PDB file of C-alpha atoms and ligand atoms in Angstrom:
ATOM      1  CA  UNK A   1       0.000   0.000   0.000  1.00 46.00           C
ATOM      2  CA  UNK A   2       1.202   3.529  -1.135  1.00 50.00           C
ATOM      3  CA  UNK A   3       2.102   5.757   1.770  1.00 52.00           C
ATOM      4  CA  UNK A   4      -0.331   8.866   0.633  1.00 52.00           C
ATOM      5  CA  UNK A   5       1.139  10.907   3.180  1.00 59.00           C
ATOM      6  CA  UNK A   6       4.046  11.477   0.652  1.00 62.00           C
ATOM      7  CA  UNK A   7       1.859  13.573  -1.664  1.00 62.00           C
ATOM      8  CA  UNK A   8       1.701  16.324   0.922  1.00 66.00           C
ATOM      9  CA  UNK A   9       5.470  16.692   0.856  1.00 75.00           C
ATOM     10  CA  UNK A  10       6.529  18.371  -2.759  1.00 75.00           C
ATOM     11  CA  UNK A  11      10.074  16.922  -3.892  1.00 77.00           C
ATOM     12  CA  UNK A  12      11.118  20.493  -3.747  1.00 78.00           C
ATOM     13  CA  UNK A  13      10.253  21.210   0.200  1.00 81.00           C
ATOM     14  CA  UNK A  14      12.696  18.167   0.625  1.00 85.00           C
ATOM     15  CA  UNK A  15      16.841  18.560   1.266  1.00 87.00           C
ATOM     16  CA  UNK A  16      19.331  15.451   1.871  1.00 88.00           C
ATOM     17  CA  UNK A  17      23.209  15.953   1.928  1.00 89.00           C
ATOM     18  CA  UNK A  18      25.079  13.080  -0.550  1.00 90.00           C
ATOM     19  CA  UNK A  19      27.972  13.042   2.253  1.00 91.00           C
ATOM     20  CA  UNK A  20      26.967  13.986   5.448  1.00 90.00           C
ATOM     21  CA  UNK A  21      28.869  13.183   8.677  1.00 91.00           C
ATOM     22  CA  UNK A  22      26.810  14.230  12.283  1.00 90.00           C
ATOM     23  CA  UNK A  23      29.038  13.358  15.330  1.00 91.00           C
ATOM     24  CA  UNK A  24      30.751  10.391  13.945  1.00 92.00           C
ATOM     25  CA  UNK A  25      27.480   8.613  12.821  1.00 92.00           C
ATOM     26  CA  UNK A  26      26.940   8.745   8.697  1.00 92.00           C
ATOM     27  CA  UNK A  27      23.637   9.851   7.810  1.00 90.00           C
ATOM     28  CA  UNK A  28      24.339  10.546   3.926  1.00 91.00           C
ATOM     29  CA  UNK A  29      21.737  10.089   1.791  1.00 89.00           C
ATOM     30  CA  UNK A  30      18.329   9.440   2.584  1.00 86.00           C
ATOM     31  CA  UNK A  31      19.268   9.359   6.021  1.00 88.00           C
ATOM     32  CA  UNK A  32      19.846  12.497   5.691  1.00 87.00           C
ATOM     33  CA  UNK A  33      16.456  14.155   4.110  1.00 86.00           C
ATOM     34  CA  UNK A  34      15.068  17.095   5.828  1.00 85.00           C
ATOM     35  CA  UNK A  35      11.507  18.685   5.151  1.00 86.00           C
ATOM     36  CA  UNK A  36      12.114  22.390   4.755  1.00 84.00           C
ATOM     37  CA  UNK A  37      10.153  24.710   6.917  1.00 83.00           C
ATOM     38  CA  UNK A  38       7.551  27.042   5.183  1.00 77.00           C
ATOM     39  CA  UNK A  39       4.874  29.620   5.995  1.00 79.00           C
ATOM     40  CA  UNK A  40       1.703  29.077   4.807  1.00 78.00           C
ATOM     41  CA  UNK A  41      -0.374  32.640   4.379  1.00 79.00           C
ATOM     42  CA  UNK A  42      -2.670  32.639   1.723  1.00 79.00           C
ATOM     43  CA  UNK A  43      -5.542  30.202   3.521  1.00 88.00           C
ATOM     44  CA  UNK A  44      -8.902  30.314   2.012  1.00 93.00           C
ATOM     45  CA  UNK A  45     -10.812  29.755   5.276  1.00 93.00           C
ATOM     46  CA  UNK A  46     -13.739  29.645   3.475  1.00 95.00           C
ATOM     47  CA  UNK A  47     -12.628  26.820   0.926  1.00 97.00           C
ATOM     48  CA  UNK A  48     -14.725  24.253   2.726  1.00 97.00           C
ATOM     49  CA  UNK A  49     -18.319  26.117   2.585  1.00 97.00           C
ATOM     50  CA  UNK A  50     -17.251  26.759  -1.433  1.00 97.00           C
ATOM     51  CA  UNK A  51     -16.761  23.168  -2.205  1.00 97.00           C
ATOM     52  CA  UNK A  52     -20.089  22.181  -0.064  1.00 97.00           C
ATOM     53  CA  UNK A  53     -22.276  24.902  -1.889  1.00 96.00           C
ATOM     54  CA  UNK A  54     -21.806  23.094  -5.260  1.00 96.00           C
ATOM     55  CA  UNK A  55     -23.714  19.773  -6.153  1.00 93.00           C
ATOM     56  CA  UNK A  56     -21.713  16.986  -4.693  1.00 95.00           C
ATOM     57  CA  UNK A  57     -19.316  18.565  -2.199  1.00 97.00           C
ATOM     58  CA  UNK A  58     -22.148  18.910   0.224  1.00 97.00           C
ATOM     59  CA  UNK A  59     -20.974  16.026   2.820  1.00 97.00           C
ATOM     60  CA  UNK A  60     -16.744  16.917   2.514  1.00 98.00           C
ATOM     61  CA  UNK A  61     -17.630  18.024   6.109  1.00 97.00           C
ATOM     62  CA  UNK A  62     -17.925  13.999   7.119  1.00 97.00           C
ATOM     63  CA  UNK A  63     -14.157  13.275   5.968  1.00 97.00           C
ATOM     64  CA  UNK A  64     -11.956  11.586   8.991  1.00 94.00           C
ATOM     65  CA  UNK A  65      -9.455  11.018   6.445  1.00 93.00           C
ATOM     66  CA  UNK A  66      -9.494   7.289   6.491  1.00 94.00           C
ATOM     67  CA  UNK A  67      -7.966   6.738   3.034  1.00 93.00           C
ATOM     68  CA  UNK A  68      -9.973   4.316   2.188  1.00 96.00           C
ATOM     69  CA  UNK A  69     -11.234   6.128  -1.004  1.00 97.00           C
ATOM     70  CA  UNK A  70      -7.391   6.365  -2.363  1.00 95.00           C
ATOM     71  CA  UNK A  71      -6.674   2.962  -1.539  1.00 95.00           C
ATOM     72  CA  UNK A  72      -9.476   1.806  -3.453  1.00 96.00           C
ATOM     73  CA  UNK A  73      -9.032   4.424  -6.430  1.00 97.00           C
ATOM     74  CA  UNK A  74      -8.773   3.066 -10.040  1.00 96.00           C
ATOM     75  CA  UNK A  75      -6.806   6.373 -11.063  1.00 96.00           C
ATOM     76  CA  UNK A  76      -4.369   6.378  -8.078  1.00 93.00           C
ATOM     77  CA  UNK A  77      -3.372   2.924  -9.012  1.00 93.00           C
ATOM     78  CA  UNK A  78      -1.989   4.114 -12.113  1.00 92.00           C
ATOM     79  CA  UNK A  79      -1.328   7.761 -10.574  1.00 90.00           C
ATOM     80  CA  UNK A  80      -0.180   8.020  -7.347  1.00 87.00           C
ATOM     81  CA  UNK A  81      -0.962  11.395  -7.865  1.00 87.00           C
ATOM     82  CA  UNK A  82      -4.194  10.931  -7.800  1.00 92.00           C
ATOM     83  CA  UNK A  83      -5.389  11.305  -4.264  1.00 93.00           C
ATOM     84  CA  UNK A  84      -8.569  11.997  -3.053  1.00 96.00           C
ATOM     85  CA  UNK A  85      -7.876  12.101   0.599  1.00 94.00           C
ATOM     86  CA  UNK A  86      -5.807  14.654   0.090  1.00 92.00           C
ATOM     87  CA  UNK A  87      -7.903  17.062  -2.149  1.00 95.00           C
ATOM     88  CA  UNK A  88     -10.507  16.513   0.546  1.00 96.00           C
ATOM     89  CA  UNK A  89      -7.759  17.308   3.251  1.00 94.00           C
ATOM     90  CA  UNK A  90      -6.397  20.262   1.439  1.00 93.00           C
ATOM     91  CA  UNK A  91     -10.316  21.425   1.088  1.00 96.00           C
ATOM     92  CA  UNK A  92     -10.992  20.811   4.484  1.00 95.00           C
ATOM     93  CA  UNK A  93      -7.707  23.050   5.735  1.00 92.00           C
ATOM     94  CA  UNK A  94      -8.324  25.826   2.927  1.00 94.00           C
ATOM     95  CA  UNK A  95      -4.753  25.421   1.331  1.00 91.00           C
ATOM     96  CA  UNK A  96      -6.242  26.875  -2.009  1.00 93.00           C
ATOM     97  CA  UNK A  97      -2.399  27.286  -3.760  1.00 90.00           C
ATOM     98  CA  UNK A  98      -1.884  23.687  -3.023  1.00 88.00           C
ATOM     99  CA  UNK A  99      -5.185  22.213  -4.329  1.00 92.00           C
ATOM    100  CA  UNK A 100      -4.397  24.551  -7.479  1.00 93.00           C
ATOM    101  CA  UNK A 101      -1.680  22.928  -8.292  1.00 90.00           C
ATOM    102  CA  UNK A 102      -3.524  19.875  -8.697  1.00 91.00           C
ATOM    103  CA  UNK A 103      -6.100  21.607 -11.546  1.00 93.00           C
ATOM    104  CA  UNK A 104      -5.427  19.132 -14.204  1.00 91.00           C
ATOM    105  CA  UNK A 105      -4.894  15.897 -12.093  1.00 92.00           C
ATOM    106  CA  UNK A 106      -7.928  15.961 -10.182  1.00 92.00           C
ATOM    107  CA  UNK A 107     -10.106  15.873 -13.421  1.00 89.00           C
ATOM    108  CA  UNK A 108      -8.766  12.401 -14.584  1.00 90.00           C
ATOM    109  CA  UNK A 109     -11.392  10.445 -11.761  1.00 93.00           C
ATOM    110  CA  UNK A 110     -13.402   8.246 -14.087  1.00 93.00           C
ATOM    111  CA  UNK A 111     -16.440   8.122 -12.456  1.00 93.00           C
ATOM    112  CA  UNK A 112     -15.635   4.223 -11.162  1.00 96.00           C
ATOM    113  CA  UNK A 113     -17.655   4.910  -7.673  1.00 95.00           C
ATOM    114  CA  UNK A 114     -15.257   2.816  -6.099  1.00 97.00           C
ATOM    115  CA  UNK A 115     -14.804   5.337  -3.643  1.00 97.00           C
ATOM    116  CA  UNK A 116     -17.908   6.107  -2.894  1.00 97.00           C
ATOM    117  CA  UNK A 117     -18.568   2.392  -1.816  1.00 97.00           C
ATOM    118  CA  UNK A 118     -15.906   2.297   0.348  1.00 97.00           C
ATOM    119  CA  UNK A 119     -16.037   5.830   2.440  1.00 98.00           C
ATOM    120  CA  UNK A 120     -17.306   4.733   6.006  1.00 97.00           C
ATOM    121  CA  UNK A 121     -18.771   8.425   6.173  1.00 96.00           C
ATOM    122  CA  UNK A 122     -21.028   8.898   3.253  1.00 97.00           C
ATOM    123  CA  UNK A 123     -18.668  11.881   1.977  1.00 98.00           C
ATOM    124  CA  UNK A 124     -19.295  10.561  -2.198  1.00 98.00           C
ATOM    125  CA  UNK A 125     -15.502  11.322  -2.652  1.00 97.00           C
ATOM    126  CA  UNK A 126     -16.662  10.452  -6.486  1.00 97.00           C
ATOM    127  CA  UNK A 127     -18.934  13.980  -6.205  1.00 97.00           C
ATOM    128  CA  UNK A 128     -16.744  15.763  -4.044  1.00 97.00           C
ATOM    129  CA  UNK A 129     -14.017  15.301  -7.374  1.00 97.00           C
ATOM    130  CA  UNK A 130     -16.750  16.868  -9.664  1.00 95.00           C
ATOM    131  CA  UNK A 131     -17.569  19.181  -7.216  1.00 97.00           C
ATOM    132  CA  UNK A 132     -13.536  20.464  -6.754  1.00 97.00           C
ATOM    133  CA  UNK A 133     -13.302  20.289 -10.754  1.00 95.00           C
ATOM    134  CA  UNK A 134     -16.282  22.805 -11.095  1.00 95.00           C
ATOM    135  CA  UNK A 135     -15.132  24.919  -8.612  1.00 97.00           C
ATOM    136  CA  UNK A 136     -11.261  24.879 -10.444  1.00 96.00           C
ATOM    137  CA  UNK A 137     -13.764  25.815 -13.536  1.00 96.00           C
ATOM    138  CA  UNK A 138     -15.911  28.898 -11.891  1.00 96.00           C
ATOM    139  CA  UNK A 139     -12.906  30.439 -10.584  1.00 96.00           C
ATOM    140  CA  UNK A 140     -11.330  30.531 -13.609  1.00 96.00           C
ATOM    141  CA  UNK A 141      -8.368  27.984 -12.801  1.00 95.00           C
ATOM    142  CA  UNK A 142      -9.516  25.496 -15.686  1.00 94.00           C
ATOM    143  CA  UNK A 143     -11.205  25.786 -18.903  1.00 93.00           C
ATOM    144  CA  UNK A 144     -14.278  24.340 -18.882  1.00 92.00           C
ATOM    145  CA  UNK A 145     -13.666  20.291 -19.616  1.00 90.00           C
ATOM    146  CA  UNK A 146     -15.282  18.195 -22.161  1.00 90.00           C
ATOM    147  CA  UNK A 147     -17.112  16.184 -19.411  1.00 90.00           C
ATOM    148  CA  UNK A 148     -18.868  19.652 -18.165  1.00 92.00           C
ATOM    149  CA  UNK A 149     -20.042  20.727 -22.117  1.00 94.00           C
ATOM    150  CA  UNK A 150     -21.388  16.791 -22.123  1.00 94.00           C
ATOM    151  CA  UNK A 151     -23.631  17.515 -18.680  1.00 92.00           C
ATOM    152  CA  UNK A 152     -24.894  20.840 -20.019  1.00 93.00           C
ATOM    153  CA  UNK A 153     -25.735  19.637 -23.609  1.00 94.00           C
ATOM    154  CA  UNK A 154     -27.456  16.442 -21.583  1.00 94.00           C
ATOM    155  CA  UNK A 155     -29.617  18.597 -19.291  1.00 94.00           C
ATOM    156  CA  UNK A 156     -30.228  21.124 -21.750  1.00 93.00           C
ATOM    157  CA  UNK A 157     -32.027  18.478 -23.731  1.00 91.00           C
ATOM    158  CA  UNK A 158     -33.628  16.787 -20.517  1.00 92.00           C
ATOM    159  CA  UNK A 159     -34.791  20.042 -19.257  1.00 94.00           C
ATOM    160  CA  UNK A 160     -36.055  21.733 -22.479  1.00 91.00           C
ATOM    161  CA  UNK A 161     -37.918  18.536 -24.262  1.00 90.00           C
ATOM    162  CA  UNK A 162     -38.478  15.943 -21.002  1.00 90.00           C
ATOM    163  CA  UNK A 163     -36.320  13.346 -23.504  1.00 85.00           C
ATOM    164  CA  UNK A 164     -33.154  12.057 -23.757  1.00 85.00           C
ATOM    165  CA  UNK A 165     -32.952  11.801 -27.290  1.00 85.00           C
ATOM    166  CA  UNK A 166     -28.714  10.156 -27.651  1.00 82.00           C
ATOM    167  CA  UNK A 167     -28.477  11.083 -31.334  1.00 82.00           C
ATOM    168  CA  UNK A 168     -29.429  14.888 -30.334  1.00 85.00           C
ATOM    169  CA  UNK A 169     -26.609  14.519 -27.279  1.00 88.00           C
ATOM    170  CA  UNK A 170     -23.805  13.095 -29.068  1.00 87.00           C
ATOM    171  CA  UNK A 171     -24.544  15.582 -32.354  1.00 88.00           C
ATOM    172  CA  UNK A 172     -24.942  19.022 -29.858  1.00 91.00           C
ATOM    173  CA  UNK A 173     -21.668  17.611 -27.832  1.00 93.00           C
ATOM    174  CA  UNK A 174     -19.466  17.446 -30.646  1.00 92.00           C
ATOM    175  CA  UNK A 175     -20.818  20.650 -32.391  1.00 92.00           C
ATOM    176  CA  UNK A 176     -20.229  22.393 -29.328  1.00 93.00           C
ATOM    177  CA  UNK A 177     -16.950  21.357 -28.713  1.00 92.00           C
ATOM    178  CA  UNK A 178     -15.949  21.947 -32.092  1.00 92.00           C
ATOM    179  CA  UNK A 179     -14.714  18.061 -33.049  1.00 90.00           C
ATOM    180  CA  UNK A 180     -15.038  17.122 -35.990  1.00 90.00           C
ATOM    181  CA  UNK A 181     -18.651  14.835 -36.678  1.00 87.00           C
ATOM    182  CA  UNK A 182     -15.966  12.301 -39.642  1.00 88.00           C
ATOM    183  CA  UNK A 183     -13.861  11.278 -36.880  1.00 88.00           C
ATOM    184  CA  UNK A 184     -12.611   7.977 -38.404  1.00 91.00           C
ATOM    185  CA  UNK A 185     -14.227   5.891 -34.978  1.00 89.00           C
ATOM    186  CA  UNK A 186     -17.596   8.018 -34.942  1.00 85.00           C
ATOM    187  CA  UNK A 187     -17.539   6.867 -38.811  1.00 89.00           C
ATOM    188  CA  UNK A 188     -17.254   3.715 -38.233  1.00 91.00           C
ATOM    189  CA  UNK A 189     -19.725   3.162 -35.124  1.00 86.00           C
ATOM    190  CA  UNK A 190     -22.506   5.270 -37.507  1.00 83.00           C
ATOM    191  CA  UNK A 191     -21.399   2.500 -39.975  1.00 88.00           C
ATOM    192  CA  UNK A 192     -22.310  -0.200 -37.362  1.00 88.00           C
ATOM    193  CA  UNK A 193     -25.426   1.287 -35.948  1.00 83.00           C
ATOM    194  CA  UNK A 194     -26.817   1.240 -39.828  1.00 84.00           C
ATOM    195  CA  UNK A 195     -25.774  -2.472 -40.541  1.00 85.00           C
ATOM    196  CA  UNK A 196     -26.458  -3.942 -36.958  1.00 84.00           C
ATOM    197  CA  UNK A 197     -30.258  -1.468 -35.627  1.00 80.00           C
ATOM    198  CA  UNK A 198     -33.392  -2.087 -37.383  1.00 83.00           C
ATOM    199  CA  UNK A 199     -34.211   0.362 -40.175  1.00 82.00           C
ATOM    200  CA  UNK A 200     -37.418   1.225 -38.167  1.00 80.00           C
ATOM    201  CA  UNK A 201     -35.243   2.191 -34.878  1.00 78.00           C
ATOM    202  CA  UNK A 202     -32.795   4.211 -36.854  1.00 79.00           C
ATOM    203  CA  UNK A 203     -35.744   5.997 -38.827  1.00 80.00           C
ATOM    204  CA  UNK A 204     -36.761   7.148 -35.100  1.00 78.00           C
ATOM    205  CA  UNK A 205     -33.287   8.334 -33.848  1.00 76.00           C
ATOM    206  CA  UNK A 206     -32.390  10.161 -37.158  1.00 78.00           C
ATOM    207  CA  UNK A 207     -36.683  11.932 -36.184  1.00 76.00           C
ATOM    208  CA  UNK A 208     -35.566  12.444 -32.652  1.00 73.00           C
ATOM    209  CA  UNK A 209     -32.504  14.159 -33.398  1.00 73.00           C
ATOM    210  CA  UNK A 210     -33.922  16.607 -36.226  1.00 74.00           C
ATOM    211  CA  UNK A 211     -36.848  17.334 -34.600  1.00 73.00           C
ATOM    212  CA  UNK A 212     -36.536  17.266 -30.809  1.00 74.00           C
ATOM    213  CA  UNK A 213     -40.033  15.379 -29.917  1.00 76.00           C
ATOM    214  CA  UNK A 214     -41.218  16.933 -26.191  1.00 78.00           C
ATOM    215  CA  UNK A 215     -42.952  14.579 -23.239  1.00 85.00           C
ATOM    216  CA  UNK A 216     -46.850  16.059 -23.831  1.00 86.00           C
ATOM    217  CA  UNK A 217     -47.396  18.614 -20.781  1.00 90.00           C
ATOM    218  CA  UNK A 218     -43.707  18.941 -20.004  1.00 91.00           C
ATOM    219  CA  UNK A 219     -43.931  22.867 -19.739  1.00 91.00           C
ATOM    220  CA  UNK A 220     -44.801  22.928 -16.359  1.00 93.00           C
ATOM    221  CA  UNK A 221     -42.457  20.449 -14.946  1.00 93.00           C
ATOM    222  CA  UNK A 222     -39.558  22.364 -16.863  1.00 94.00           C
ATOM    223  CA  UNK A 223     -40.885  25.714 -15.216  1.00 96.00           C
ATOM    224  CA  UNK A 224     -40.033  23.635 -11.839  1.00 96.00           C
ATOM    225  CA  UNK A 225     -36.539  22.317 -12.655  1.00 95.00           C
ATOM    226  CA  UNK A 226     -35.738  26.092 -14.188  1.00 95.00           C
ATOM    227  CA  UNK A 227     -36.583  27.820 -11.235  1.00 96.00           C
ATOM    228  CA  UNK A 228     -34.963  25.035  -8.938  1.00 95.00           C
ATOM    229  CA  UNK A 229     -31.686  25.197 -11.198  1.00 94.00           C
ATOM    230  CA  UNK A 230     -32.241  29.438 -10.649  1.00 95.00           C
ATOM    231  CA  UNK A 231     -31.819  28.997  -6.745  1.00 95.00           C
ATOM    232  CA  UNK A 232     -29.156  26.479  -7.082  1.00 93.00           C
ATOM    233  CA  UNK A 233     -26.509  28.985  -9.417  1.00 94.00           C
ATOM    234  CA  UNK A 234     -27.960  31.970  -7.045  1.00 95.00           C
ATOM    235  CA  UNK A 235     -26.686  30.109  -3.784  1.00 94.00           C
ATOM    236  CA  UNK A 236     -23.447  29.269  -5.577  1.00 95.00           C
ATOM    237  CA  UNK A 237     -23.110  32.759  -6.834  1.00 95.00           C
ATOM    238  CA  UNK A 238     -23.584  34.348  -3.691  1.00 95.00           C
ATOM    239  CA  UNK A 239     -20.953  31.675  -2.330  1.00 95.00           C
ATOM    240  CA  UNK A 240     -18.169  31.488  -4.824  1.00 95.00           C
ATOM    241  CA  UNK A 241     -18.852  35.331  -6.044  1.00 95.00           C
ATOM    242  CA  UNK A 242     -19.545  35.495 -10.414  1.00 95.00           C
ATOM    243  CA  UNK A 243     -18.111  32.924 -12.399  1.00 94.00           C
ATOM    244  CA  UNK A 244     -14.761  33.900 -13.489  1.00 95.00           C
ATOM    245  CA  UNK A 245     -13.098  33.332 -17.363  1.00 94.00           C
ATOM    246  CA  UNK A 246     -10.144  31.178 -17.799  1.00 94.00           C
ATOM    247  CA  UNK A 247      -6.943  32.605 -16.854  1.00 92.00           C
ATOM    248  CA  UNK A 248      -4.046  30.711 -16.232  1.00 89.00           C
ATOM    249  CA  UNK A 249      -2.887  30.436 -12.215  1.00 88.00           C
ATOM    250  CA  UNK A 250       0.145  31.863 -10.749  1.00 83.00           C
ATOM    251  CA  UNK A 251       0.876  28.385  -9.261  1.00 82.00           C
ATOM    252  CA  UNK A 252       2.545  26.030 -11.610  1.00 79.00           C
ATOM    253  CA  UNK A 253       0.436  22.931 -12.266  1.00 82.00           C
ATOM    254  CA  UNK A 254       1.605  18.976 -11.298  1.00 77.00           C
ATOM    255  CA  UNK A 255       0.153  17.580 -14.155  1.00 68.00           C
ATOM    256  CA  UNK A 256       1.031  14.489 -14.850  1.00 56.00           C
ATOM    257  CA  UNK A 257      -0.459  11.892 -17.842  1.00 48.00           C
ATOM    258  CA  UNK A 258      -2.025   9.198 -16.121  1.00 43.00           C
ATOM    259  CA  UNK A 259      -1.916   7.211 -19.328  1.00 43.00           C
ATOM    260  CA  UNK A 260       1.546   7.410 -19.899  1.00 47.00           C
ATOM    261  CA  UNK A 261       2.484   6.605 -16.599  1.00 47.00           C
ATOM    262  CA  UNK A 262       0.386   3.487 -16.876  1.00 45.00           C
ATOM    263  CA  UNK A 263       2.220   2.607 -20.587  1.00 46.00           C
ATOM    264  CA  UNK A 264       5.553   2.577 -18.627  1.00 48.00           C
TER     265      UNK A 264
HETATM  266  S1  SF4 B   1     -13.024   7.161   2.428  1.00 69.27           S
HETATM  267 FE1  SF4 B   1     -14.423   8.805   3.060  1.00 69.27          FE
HETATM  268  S2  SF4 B   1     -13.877   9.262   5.187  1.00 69.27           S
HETATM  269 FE2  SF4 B   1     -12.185   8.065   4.308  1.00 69.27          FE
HETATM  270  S3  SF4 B   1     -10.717   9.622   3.543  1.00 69.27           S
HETATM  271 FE3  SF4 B   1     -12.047   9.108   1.834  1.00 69.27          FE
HETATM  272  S4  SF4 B   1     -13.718  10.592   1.904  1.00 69.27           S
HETATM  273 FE4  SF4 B   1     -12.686  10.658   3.889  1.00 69.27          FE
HETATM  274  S1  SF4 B   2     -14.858   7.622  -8.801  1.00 69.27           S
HETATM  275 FE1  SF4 B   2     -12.990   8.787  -9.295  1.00 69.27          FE
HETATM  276  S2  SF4 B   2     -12.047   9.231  -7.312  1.00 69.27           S
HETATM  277 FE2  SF4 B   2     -13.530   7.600  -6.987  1.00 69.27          FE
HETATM  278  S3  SF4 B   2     -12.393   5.663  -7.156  1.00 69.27           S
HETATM  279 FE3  SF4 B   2     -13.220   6.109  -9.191  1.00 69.27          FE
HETATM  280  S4  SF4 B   2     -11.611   7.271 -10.238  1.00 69.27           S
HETATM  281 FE4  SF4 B   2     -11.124   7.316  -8.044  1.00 69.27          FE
END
């Protein structure tokens, strides 16, 4: 088992002497290694309450910092990196710089929910990720991810038309992220879908995603979620101040590619 502890340590806060003699007794090396003192200022005290106003972060509060979430991680077992006890630690003490630094790790969690069946405290580190990844994105730290344009083009469609039409998802996803629609594997699973579905099932995805069919009597029931979705941005608003464009950080970034880690 990975000691996580390590993470909180950067190689940089570290010293060691190659030849160091202390009354008689060697202690080159490793024996040798130091952790440099250093001041932390900059807290954001109210990091916590930021994290907990957006949807998923609301139980970070419940964290006793078992580890069991990062022992059970798919993405730490290919990136140490990749901790979630600590993002919820550095949350939880409001070392903003240091959870910063972590803006393009923390986005690789794949959704596995193996954390979230093995926290003895109900936090949903699985949520708590999303929930640290939107707030990297409303304050500007990140640009807004692929996986973010997918949720909004999703519950723009469930919200406006009471459907979930795929065709219409996929198509609005990759217009709006500007990818190209003859990818040579979207070609080919188009390909598949036309040789493999029944002409009669295709006929009604190619309908759906022209012409947007609605559930009958939706309107009022998407008044609801509207207004609901209203309060929601207005309590994160008034928590996290107006969403902020992308800018890149003063802090430098860890990032480190999962997937080539894993190839070596
Ligand atoms: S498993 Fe739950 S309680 Fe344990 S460190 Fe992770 S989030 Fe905290
Ligand atoms: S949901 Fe994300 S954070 Fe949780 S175990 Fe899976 S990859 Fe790790």
């Amino acid at each position: 088992m990975p000691i996580h502890e390590k993470n909180l340590i950067r190689p940089e806060n570290l010293s060691k002497h190659d030849e160091l003699v202390i009354e008689g007794v060697n202690v080159s090396g490793d024996w040798s290694t130091f952790i440099k003192s250093r001041v932390v200022s900059d807290y954001n005290e109210d990091l916590q309450e930021e994290i907990a106003a957006l949807a998923g972060g609301e139980y970070i509060h419940r964290c006793w910092q078992c580890g069991s979430c990062t022992n059970s991680c798919t993405v730490n077992a290919l990136n140490p990196d990749f901790n979630p006890r600590q993002w919820i630690y550095l949350v939880r003490m409001g070392f903003e710089a240091e959870l910063i630094r972590d803006r393009d790790i923390i986005w690789q969690c794949v959704s596995c929910h193996k954390c979230t069946s093995a926290c003895p405290r109900d936090v949903v580190p699985e949520a708590v990720m999303h929930a640290i990844g939107h707030w990297l994105e409303h304050k500007g730290y990140t640009p807004k991810r692929p996986s973010t344009v997918f949720d909004e083009v999703f519950s723009e469609q469930v919200i406006h038309t009471g459907k979930i039409e795929d065709g219409a998802v996929l198509l609005g996803f990759f217009l709006r992220t500007k990818q190209s629609l003859t990818q040579s594997w979207l070609v080919q699973m188009v390909k598949q879908l036309v040789l493999k579905f029944p002409v009669q099932m295709l006929m009604q995805m190619g309908w759906a995603t022209v012409f947007h069919p609605k559930t009958s009597n939706w309107g009022s029931s998407r008044r609801a979620i509207e207004e609901f979705l209203q309060e929601k941005e207005a309590a994160v608003e008034k928590k996290l101040g107006p969403e902020q464009p992308y800018h890149e950080p003063d802090v430098p970034t860890n990032s480190v590619d999962a997937m080539k880690m894993a190839a070596e």
